[in-house]
Amino acid sequence: PGDFVKNLQQSVSKHFIIVFDENGKVFRLPKRSNPLYFAKLKGIFEEYETRIKAKINGRFRNIKEELHDGDTVEICKEVTTNS
């Protein structure tokens, strides 16, 4: 049984990463995910137009930068209006 669990964990870790939001909530994402994917998962996009920025481990980063296992991700949004 121990080998089965270990092999299962290794198999899952090949395809997924674990990241945290700014409040410590855990998210399992596919490998090669980026903050944009994370924002969609959290439902950040609303009906109005938004610009989003991402902090990865406390530093502003490109919204398309690849996330890694153990990263902390915070999505910052700015509301823009079309007037």
mmCIF file of N, CA, C and O in Angstrom:
data_model
loop_
_atom_site.group_PDB
_atom_site.id
_atom_site.type_symbol
_atom_site.label_atom_id
_atom_site.label_comp_id
_atom_site.label_asym_id
_atom_site.label_seq_id
_atom_site.Cartn_x
_atom_site.Cartn_y
_atom_site.Cartn_z
ATOM 1 N N PRO A 1 0.821 -1.207 0.000
ATOM 2 C CA PRO A 1 0.000 0.000 0.000
ATOM 3 C C PRO A 1 0.861 1.266 0.000
ATOM 4 O O PRO A 1 0.505 2.233 -0.631
ATOM 5 N N GLY A 2 1.973 1.273 0.695
ATOM 6 C CA GLY A 2 2.832 2.445 0.765
ATOM 7 C C GLY A 2 3.405 2.818 -0.589
ATOM 8 O O GLY A 2 3.490 3.986 -0.948
ATOM 9 N N ASP A 3 3.823 1.806 -1.358
ATOM 10 C CA ASP A 3 4.358 2.061 -2.697
ATOM 11 C C ASP A 3 3.285 2.618 -3.622
ATOM 12 O O ASP A 3 3.556 3.489 -4.445
ATOM 13 N N PHE A 4 2.071 2.112 -3.480
ATOM 14 C CA PHE A 4 0.969 2.604 -4.317
ATOM 15 C C PHE A 4 0.732 4.084 -4.076
ATOM 16 O O PHE A 4 0.618 4.861 -5.019
ATOM 17 N N VAL A 5 0.675 4.499 -2.822
ATOM 18 C CA VAL A 5 0.436 5.907 -2.479
ATOM 19 C C VAL A 5 1.585 6.764 -2.983
ATOM 20 O O VAL A 5 1.368 7.826 -3.579
ATOM 21 N N LYS A 6 2.803 6.311 -2.790
ATOM 22 C CA LYS A 6 3.966 7.059 -3.247
ATOM 23 C C LYS A 6 3.940 7.216 -4.766
ATOM 24 O O LYS A 6 4.176 8.301 -5.291
ATOM 25 N N ASN A 7 3.644 6.141 -5.489
ATOM 26 C CA ASN A 7 3.568 6.204 -6.948
ATOM 27 C C ASN A 7 2.441 7.119 -7.415
ATOM 28 O O ASN A 7 2.595 7.857 -8.386
ATOM 29 N N LEU A 8 1.323 7.090 -6.719
ATOM 30 C CA LEU A 8 0.191 7.955 -7.057
ATOM 31 C C LEU A 8 0.578 9.423 -6.865
ATOM 32 O O LEU A 8 0.299 10.268 -7.709
ATOM 33 N N GLN A 9 1.228 9.732 -5.754
ATOM 34 C CA GLN A 9 1.665 11.110 -5.484
ATOM 35 C C GLN A 9 2.635 11.586 -6.559
ATOM 36 O O GLN A 9 2.555 12.722 -7.028
ATOM 37 N N GLN A 10 3.561 10.732 -6.955
ATOM 38 C CA GLN A 10 4.529 11.105 -7.985
ATOM 39 C C GLN A 10 3.836 11.323 -9.321
ATOM 40 O O GLN A 10 4.164 12.247 -10.059
ATOM 41 N N SER A 11 2.852 10.490 -9.629
ATOM 42 C CA SER A 11 2.107 10.626 -10.875
ATOM 43 C C SER A 11 1.327 11.938 -10.905
ATOM 44 O O SER A 11 1.338 12.654 -11.906
ATOM 45 N N VAL A 12 0.666 12.267 -9.802
ATOM 46 C CA VAL A 12 -0.105 13.509 -9.718
ATOM 47 C C VAL A 12 0.835 14.705 -9.799
ATOM 48 O O VAL A 12 0.542 15.685 -10.488
ATOM 49 N N SER A 13 1.981 14.642 -9.140
ATOM 50 C CA SER A 13 2.908 15.775 -9.138
ATOM 51 C C SER A 13 3.517 16.022 -10.520
ATOM 52 O O SER A 13 4.006 17.107 -10.791
ATOM 53 N N LYS A 14 3.466 15.043 -11.407
ATOM 54 C CA LYS A 14 3.954 15.240 -12.768
ATOM 55 C C LYS A 14 2.996 16.098 -13.581
ATOM 56 O O LYS A 14 3.395 16.702 -14.568
ATOM 57 N N HIS A 15 1.725 16.132 -13.194
ATOM 58 C CA HIS A 15 0.706 16.807 -13.991
ATOM 59 C C HIS A 15 0.097 18.041 -13.321
ATOM 60 O O HIS A 15 -0.590 18.807 -13.986
ATOM 61 N N PHE A 16 0.333 18.220 -12.030
ATOM 62 C CA PHE A 16 -0.290 19.314 -11.292
ATOM 63 C C PHE A 16 0.717 20.015 -10.387
ATOM 64 O O PHE A 16 1.740 19.447 -10.022
ATOM 65 N N ILE A 17 0.390 21.261 -10.039
ATOM 66 C CA ILE A 17 1.156 22.005 -9.039
ATOM 67 C C ILE A 17 0.185 22.477 -7.965
ATOM 68 O O ILE A 17 -1.026 22.553 -8.202
ATOM 69 N N ILE A 18 0.712 22.778 -6.819
ATOM 70 C CA ILE A 18 -0.070 23.329 -5.722
ATOM 71 C C ILE A 18 0.390 24.767 -5.524
ATOM 72 O O ILE A 18 1.583 25.027 -5.380
ATOM 73 N N VAL A 19 -0.564 25.708 -5.551
ATOM 74 C CA VAL A 19 -0.265 27.110 -5.281
ATOM 75 C C VAL A 19 -1.224 27.605 -4.210
ATOM 76 O O VAL A 19 -2.225 26.953 -3.898
ATOM 77 N N PHE A 20 -0.915 28.763 -3.649
ATOM 78 C CA PHE A 20 -1.708 29.344 -2.585
ATOM 79 C C PHE A 20 -2.156 30.736 -2.994
ATOM 80 O O PHE A 20 -1.431 31.441 -3.699
ATOM 81 N N ASP A 21 -3.349 31.134 -2.536
ATOM 82 C CA ASP A 21 -3.729 32.528 -2.744
ATOM 83 C C ASP A 21 -3.188 33.345 -1.582
ATOM 84 O O ASP A 21 -2.538 32.798 -0.676
ATOM 85 N N GLU A 22 -3.446 34.649 -1.597
ATOM 86 C CA GLU A 22 -2.886 35.540 -0.574
ATOM 87 C C GLU A 22 -3.404 35.242 0.831
ATOM 88 O O GLU A 22 -2.805 35.645 1.823
ATOM 89 N N ASN A 23 -4.509 34.475 0.924
ATOM 90 C CA ASN A 23 -5.072 34.113 2.231
ATOM 91 C C ASN A 23 -4.660 32.717 2.681
ATOM 92 O O ASN A 23 -5.114 32.236 3.703
ATOM 93 N N GLY A 24 -3.828 32.061 1.881
ATOM 94 C CA GLY A 24 -3.348 30.736 2.242
ATOM 95 C C GLY A 24 -4.216 29.591 1.733
ATOM 96 O O GLY A 24 -3.940 28.431 2.028
ATOM 97 N N LYS A 25 -5.263 29.899 0.964
ATOM 98 C CA LYS A 25 -6.107 28.852 0.404
ATOM 99 C C LYS A 25 -5.315 28.088 -0.654
ATOM 100 O O LYS A 25 -4.593 28.672 -1.445
ATOM 101 N N VAL A 26 -5.471 26.770 -0.663
ATOM 102 C CA VAL A 26 -4.704 25.889 -1.537
ATOM 103 C C VAL A 26 -5.474 25.640 -2.841
ATOM 104 O O VAL A 26 -6.680 25.392 -2.825
ATOM 105 N N PHE A 27 -4.749 25.689 -3.958
ATOM 106 C CA PHE A 27 -5.323 25.408 -5.273
ATOM 107 C C PHE A 27 -4.436 24.415 -6.001
ATOM 108 O O PHE A 27 -3.222 24.549 -6.008
ATOM 109 N N ARG A 28 -5.058 23.433 -6.621
ATOM 110 C CA ARG A 28 -4.326 22.475 -7.454
ATOM 111 C C ARG A 28 -4.555 22.890 -8.903
ATOM 112 O O ARG A 28 -5.692 22.950 -9.367
ATOM 113 N N LEU A 29 -3.478 23.179 -9.611
ATOM 114 C CA LEU A 29 -3.550 23.648 -10.989
ATOM 115 C C LEU A 29 -2.765 22.711 -11.899
ATOM 116 O O LEU A 29 -1.793 22.090 -11.466
ATOM 117 N N PRO A 30 -3.144 22.670 -13.167
ATOM 118 C CA PRO A 30 -2.330 21.897 -14.110
ATOM 119 C C PRO A 30 -0.932 22.519 -14.236
ATOM 120 O O PRO A 30 -0.782 23.735 -14.108
ATOM 121 N N LYS A 31 0.051 21.693 -14.478
ATOM 122 C CA LYS A 31 1.400 22.217 -14.734
ATOM 123 C C LYS A 31 1.323 23.213 -15.873
ATOM 124 O O LYS A 31 0.451 23.120 -16.730
ATOM 125 N N ARG A 32 2.219 24.166 -15.882
ATOM 126 C CA ARG A 32 2.309 25.236 -16.884
ATOM 127 C C ARG A 32 1.191 26.261 -16.753
ATOM 128 O O ARG A 32 0.970 27.061 -17.663
ATOM 129 N N SER A 33 0.457 26.243 -15.641
ATOM 130 C CA SER A 33 -0.567 27.273 -15.417
ATOM 131 C C SER A 33 0.108 28.608 -15.147
ATOM 132 O O SER A 33 1.255 28.667 -14.714
ATOM 133 N N ASN A 34 -0.649 29.674 -15.378
ATOM 134 C CA ASN A 34 -0.139 31.018 -15.135
ATOM 135 C C ASN A 34 -1.171 31.801 -14.310
ATOM 136 O O ASN A 34 -2.276 31.302 -14.061
ATOM 137 N N PRO A 35 -0.840 33.008 -13.868
ATOM 138 C CA PRO A 35 -1.787 33.788 -13.071
ATOM 139 C C PRO A 35 -3.106 34.077 -13.787
ATOM 140 O O PRO A 35 -4.150 34.193 -13.140
ATOM 141 N N LEU A 36 -3.094 34.162 -15.103
ATOM 142 C CA LEU A 36 -4.326 34.376 -15.846
ATOM 143 C C LEU A 36 -5.273 33.187 -15.655
ATOM 144 O O LEU A 36 -6.468 33.360 -15.398
ATOM 145 N N TYR A 37 -4.748 31.977 -15.754
ATOM 146 C CA TYR A 37 -5.536 30.768 -15.501
ATOM 147 C C TYR A 37 -6.057 30.780 -14.064
ATOM 148 O O TYR A 37 -7.221 30.464 -13.807
ATOM 149 N N PHE A 38 -5.194 31.147 -13.137
ATOM 150 C CA PHE A 38 -5.559 31.216 -11.714
ATOM 151 C C PHE A 38 -6.697 32.219 -11.501
ATOM 152 O O PHE A 38 -7.645 31.946 -10.775
ATOM 153 N N ALA A 39 -6.621 33.376 -12.162
ATOM 154 C CA ALA A 39 -7.665 34.403 -12.038
ATOM 155 C C ALA A 39 -9.002 33.888 -12.560
ATOM 156 O O ALA A 39 -10.050 34.112 -11.947
ATOM 157 N N LYS A 40 -8.977 33.173 -13.676
ATOM 158 C CA LYS A 40 -10.207 32.603 -14.218
ATOM 159 C C LYS A 40 -10.785 31.569 -13.258
ATOM 160 O O LYS A 40 -11.991 31.516 -13.045
ATOM 161 N N LEU A 41 -9.921 30.766 -12.678
ATOM 162 C CA LEU A 41 -10.357 29.745 -11.724
ATOM 163 C C LEU A 41 -11.037 30.375 -10.513
ATOM 164 O O LEU A 41 -12.053 29.875 -10.031
ATOM 165 N N LYS A 42 -10.497 31.484 -10.046
ATOM 166 C CA LYS A 42 -11.067 32.168 -8.881
ATOM 167 C C LYS A 42 -12.279 33.028 -9.232
ATOM 168 O O LYS A 42 -12.908 33.583 -8.357
ATOM 169 N N GLY A 43 -12.596 33.153 -10.519
ATOM 170 C CA GLY A 43 -13.742 33.945 -10.931
ATOM 171 C C GLY A 43 -13.511 35.438 -10.825
ATOM 172 O O GLY A 43 -14.429 36.202 -10.530
ATOM 173 N N ILE A 44 -12.278 35.871 -11.068
ATOM 174 C CA ILE A 44 -11.938 37.284 -10.950
ATOM 175 C C ILE A 44 -12.620 38.113 -12.037
ATOM 176 O O ILE A 44 -12.984 39.244 -11.833
ATOM 177 N N PHE A 45 -12.809 37.537 -13.220
ATOM 178 C CA PHE A 45 -13.401 38.292 -14.322
ATOM 179 C C PHE A 45 -14.894 38.479 -14.082
ATOM 180 O O PHE A 45 -15.629 37.526 -13.927
ATOM 181 N N GLU A 46 -15.336 39.714 -14.054
ATOM 182 C CA GLU A 46 -16.750 40.013 -13.907
ATOM 183 C C GLU A 46 -17.304 40.537 -15.216
ATOM 184 O O GLU A 46 -16.637 40.510 -16.232
ATOM 185 N N GLU A 47 -18.500 41.064 -15.165
ATOM 186 C CA GLU A 47 -19.149 41.549 -16.377
ATOM 187 C C GLU A 47 -18.525 42.838 -16.891
ATOM 188 O O GLU A 47 -18.636 43.152 -18.062
ATOM 189 N N TYR A 48 -17.888 43.613 -16.030
ATOM 190 C CA TYR A 48 -17.252 44.842 -16.482
ATOM 191 C C TYR A 48 -15.800 44.574 -16.864
ATOM 192 O O TYR A 48 -15.211 43.589 -16.466
ATOM 193 N N GLU A 49 -15.276 45.454 -17.663
ATOM 194 C CA GLU A 49 -13.907 45.293 -18.157
ATOM 195 C C GLU A 49 -12.919 45.480 -17.009
ATOM 196 O O GLU A 49 -13.017 46.422 -16.236
ATOM 197 N N THR A 50 -11.981 44.581 -16.876
ATOM 198 C CA THR A 50 -10.967 44.697 -15.828
ATOM 199 C C THR A 50 -9.583 44.519 -16.417
ATOM 200 O O THR A 50 -9.406 43.829 -17.416
ATOM 201 N N ARG A 51 -8.639 45.159 -15.781
ATOM 202 C CA ARG A 51 -7.217 44.908 -16.045
ATOM 203 C C ARG A 51 -6.700 44.228 -14.810
ATOM 204 O O ARG A 51 -6.950 44.685 -13.699
ATOM 205 N N ILE A 52 -5.980 43.153 -14.985
ATOM 206 C CA ILE A 52 -5.455 42.474 -13.815
ATOM 207 C C ILE A 52 -3.939 42.443 -13.851
ATOM 208 O O ILE A 52 -3.313 42.455 -14.912
ATOM 209 N N LYS A 53 -3.386 42.424 -12.658
ATOM 210 C CA LYS A 53 -1.950 42.264 -12.461
ATOM 211 C C LYS A 53 -1.783 41.104 -11.493
ATOM 212 O O LYS A 53 -2.712 40.757 -10.769
ATOM 213 N N ALA A 54 -0.617 40.536 -11.467
ATOM 214 C CA ALA A 54 -0.374 39.396 -10.596
ATOM 215 C C ALA A 54 0.858 39.612 -9.745
ATOM 216 O O ALA A 54 1.875 40.105 -10.223
ATOM 217 N N LYS A 55 0.729 39.228 -8.502
ATOM 218 C CA LYS A 55 1.883 39.140 -7.614
ATOM 219 C C LYS A 55 2.147 37.654 -7.397
ATOM 220 O O LYS A 55 1.245 36.907 -7.038
ATOM 221 N N ILE A 56 3.374 37.265 -7.641
ATOM 222 C CA ILE A 56 3.801 35.899 -7.362
ATOM 223 C C ILE A 56 4.862 35.990 -6.284
ATOM 224 O O ILE A 56 5.871 36.670 -6.460
ATOM 225 N N ASN A 57 4.584 35.369 -5.165
ATOM 226 C CA ASN A 57 5.489 35.405 -4.014
ATOM 227 C C ASN A 57 5.831 36.840 -3.622
ATOM 228 O O ASN A 57 6.972 37.164 -3.309
ATOM 229 N N GLY A 58 4.805 37.716 -3.680
ATOM 230 C CA GLY A 58 4.957 39.084 -3.208
ATOM 231 C C GLY A 58 5.527 40.075 -4.201
ATOM 232 O O GLY A 58 5.665 41.249 -3.885
ATOM 233 N N ARG A 59 5.846 39.633 -5.415
ATOM 234 C CA ARG A 59 6.426 40.530 -6.423
ATOM 235 C C ARG A 59 5.541 40.562 -7.661
ATOM 236 O O ARG A 59 5.074 39.517 -8.118
ATOM 237 N N PHE A 60 5.326 41.758 -8.215
ATOM 238 C CA PHE A 60 4.546 41.864 -9.442
ATOM 239 C C PHE A 60 5.278 41.144 -10.564
ATOM 240 O O PHE A 60 6.482 41.313 -10.751
ATOM 241 N N ARG A 61 4.526 40.325 -11.292
ATOM 242 C CA ARG A 61 5.091 39.525 -12.386
ATOM 243 C C ARG A 61 4.159 39.579 -13.588
ATOM 244 O O ARG A 61 2.993 39.951 -13.482
ATOM 245 N N ASN A 62 4.661 39.124 -14.719
ATOM 246 C CA ASN A 62 3.868 39.042 -15.933
ATOM 247 C C ASN A 62 2.697 38.088 -15.710
ATOM 248 O O ASN A 62 2.872 37.002 -15.142
ATOM 249 N N ILE A 63 1.518 38.483 -16.189
ATOM 250 C CA ILE A 63 0.304 37.693 -15.989
ATOM 251 C C ILE A 63 0.386 36.322 -16.675
ATOM 252 O O ILE A 63 -0.348 35.406 -16.333
ATOM 253 N N LYS A 64 1.315 36.181 -17.627
ATOM 254 C CA LYS A 64 1.457 34.916 -18.343
ATOM 255 C C LYS A 64 2.669 34.099 -17.888
ATOM 256 O O LYS A 64 3.004 33.091 -18.493
ATOM 257 N N GLU A 65 3.307 34.540 -16.804
ATOM 258 C CA GLU A 65 4.468 33.802 -16.287
ATOM 259 C C GLU A 65 4.014 32.465 -15.703
ATOM 260 O O GLU A 65 3.006 32.383 -15.014
ATOM 261 N N GLU A 66 4.776 31.431 -15.962
ATOM 262 C CA GLU A 66 4.433 30.100 -15.474
ATOM 263 C C GLU A 66 4.552 30.033 -13.949
ATOM 264 O O GLU A 66 5.535 30.512 -13.371
ATOM 265 N N LEU A 67 3.542 29.444 -13.328
ATOM 266 C CA LEU A 67 3.558 29.253 -11.877
ATOM 267 C C LEU A 67 4.284 27.956 -11.540
ATOM 268 O O LEU A 67 4.348 27.037 -12.354
ATOM 269 N N HIS A 68 4.799 27.909 -10.308
ATOM 270 C CA HIS A 68 5.538 26.736 -9.854
ATOM 271 C C HIS A 68 4.952 26.241 -8.536
ATOM 272 O O HIS A 68 4.306 26.986 -7.801
ATOM 273 N N ASP A 69 5.213 24.995 -8.252
ATOM 274 C CA ASP A 69 4.733 24.363 -7.030
ATOM 275 C C ASP A 69 5.127 25.195 -5.810
ATOM 276 O O ASP A 69 6.287 25.574 -5.659
ATOM 277 N N GLY A 70 4.151 25.529 -4.974
ATOM 278 C CA GLY A 70 4.416 26.266 -3.745
ATOM 279 C C GLY A 70 4.317 27.778 -3.861
ATOM 280 O O GLY A 70 4.438 28.480 -2.855
ATOM 281 N N ASP A 71 4.100 28.304 -5.072
ATOM 282 C CA ASP A 71 3.983 29.761 -5.244
ATOM 283 C C ASP A 71 2.753 30.301 -4.515
ATOM 284 O O ASP A 71 1.742 29.620 -4.387
ATOM 285 N N THR A 72 2.863 31.550 -4.072
ATOM 286 C CA THR A 72 1.723 32.289 -3.546
ATOM 287 C C THR A 72 1.342 33.307 -4.612
ATOM 288 O O THR A 72 2.188 34.062 -5.079
ATOM 289 N N VAL A 73 0.067 33.303 -4.992
ATOM 290 C CA VAL A 73 -0.396 34.133 -6.097
ATOM 291 C C VAL A 73 -1.489 35.076 -5.601
ATOM 292 O O VAL A 73 -2.437 34.650 -4.943
ATOM 293 N N GLU A 74 -1.337 36.352 -5.928
ATOM 294 C CA GLU A 74 -2.352 37.345 -5.608
ATOM 295 C C GLU A 74 -2.719 38.064 -6.903
ATOM 296 O O GLU A 74 -1.849 38.529 -7.622
ATOM 297 N N ILE A 75 -4.011 38.123 -7.179
ATOM 298 C CA ILE A 75 -4.507 38.832 -8.360
ATOM 299 C C ILE A 75 -4.995 40.195 -7.934
ATOM 300 O O ILE A 75 -5.834 40.307 -7.039
ATOM 301 N N CYS A 76 -4.457 41.214 -8.561
ATOM 302 C CA CYS A 76 -4.843 42.612 -8.280
ATOM 303 C C CYS A 76 -5.594 43.104 -9.500
ATOM 304 O O CYS A 76 -5.118 42.942 -10.623
ATOM 305 N N LYS A 77 -6.746 43.721 -9.297
ATOM 306 C CA LYS A 77 -7.507 44.176 -10.445
ATOM 307 C C LYS A 77 -7.782 45.670 -10.361
ATOM 308 O O LYS A 77 -7.905 46.240 -9.290
ATOM 309 N N GLU A 78 -7.830 46.267 -11.540
ATOM 310 C CA GLU A 78 -8.168 47.679 -11.676
ATOM 311 C C GLU A 78 -9.398 47.755 -12.564
ATOM 312 O O GLU A 78 -9.397 47.189 -13.646
ATOM 313 N N VAL A 79 -10.411 48.425 -12.105
ATOM 314 C CA VAL A 79 -11.612 48.574 -12.923
ATOM 315 C C VAL A 79 -11.417 49.730 -13.878
ATOM 316 O O VAL A 79 -10.978 50.813 -13.483
ATOM 317 N N THR A 80 -11.720 49.488 -15.146
ATOM 318 C CA THR A 80 -11.647 50.565 -16.131
ATOM 319 C C THR A 80 -13.045 50.786 -16.689
ATOM 320 O O THR A 80 -13.858 49.869 -16.737
ATOM 321 N N THR A 81 -13.317 51.989 -17.101
ATOM 322 C CA THR A 81 -14.625 52.300 -17.676
ATOM 323 C C THR A 81 -14.446 52.715 -19.112
ATOM 324 O O THR A 81 -13.442 53.320 -19.480
ATOM 325 N N ASN A 82 -15.397 52.393 -19.909
ATOM 326 C CA ASN A 82 -15.394 52.811 -21.313
ATOM 327 C C ASN A 82 -16.332 53.995 -21.458
ATOM 328 O O ASN A 82 -17.516 53.842 -21.634
ATOM 329 N N SER A 83 -15.803 55.220 -21.329
ATOM 330 C CA SER A 83 -16.665 56.385 -21.456
ATOM 331 C C SER A 83 -16.341 57.173 -22.685
ATOM 332 O O SER A 83 -15.309 57.179 -23.201
#
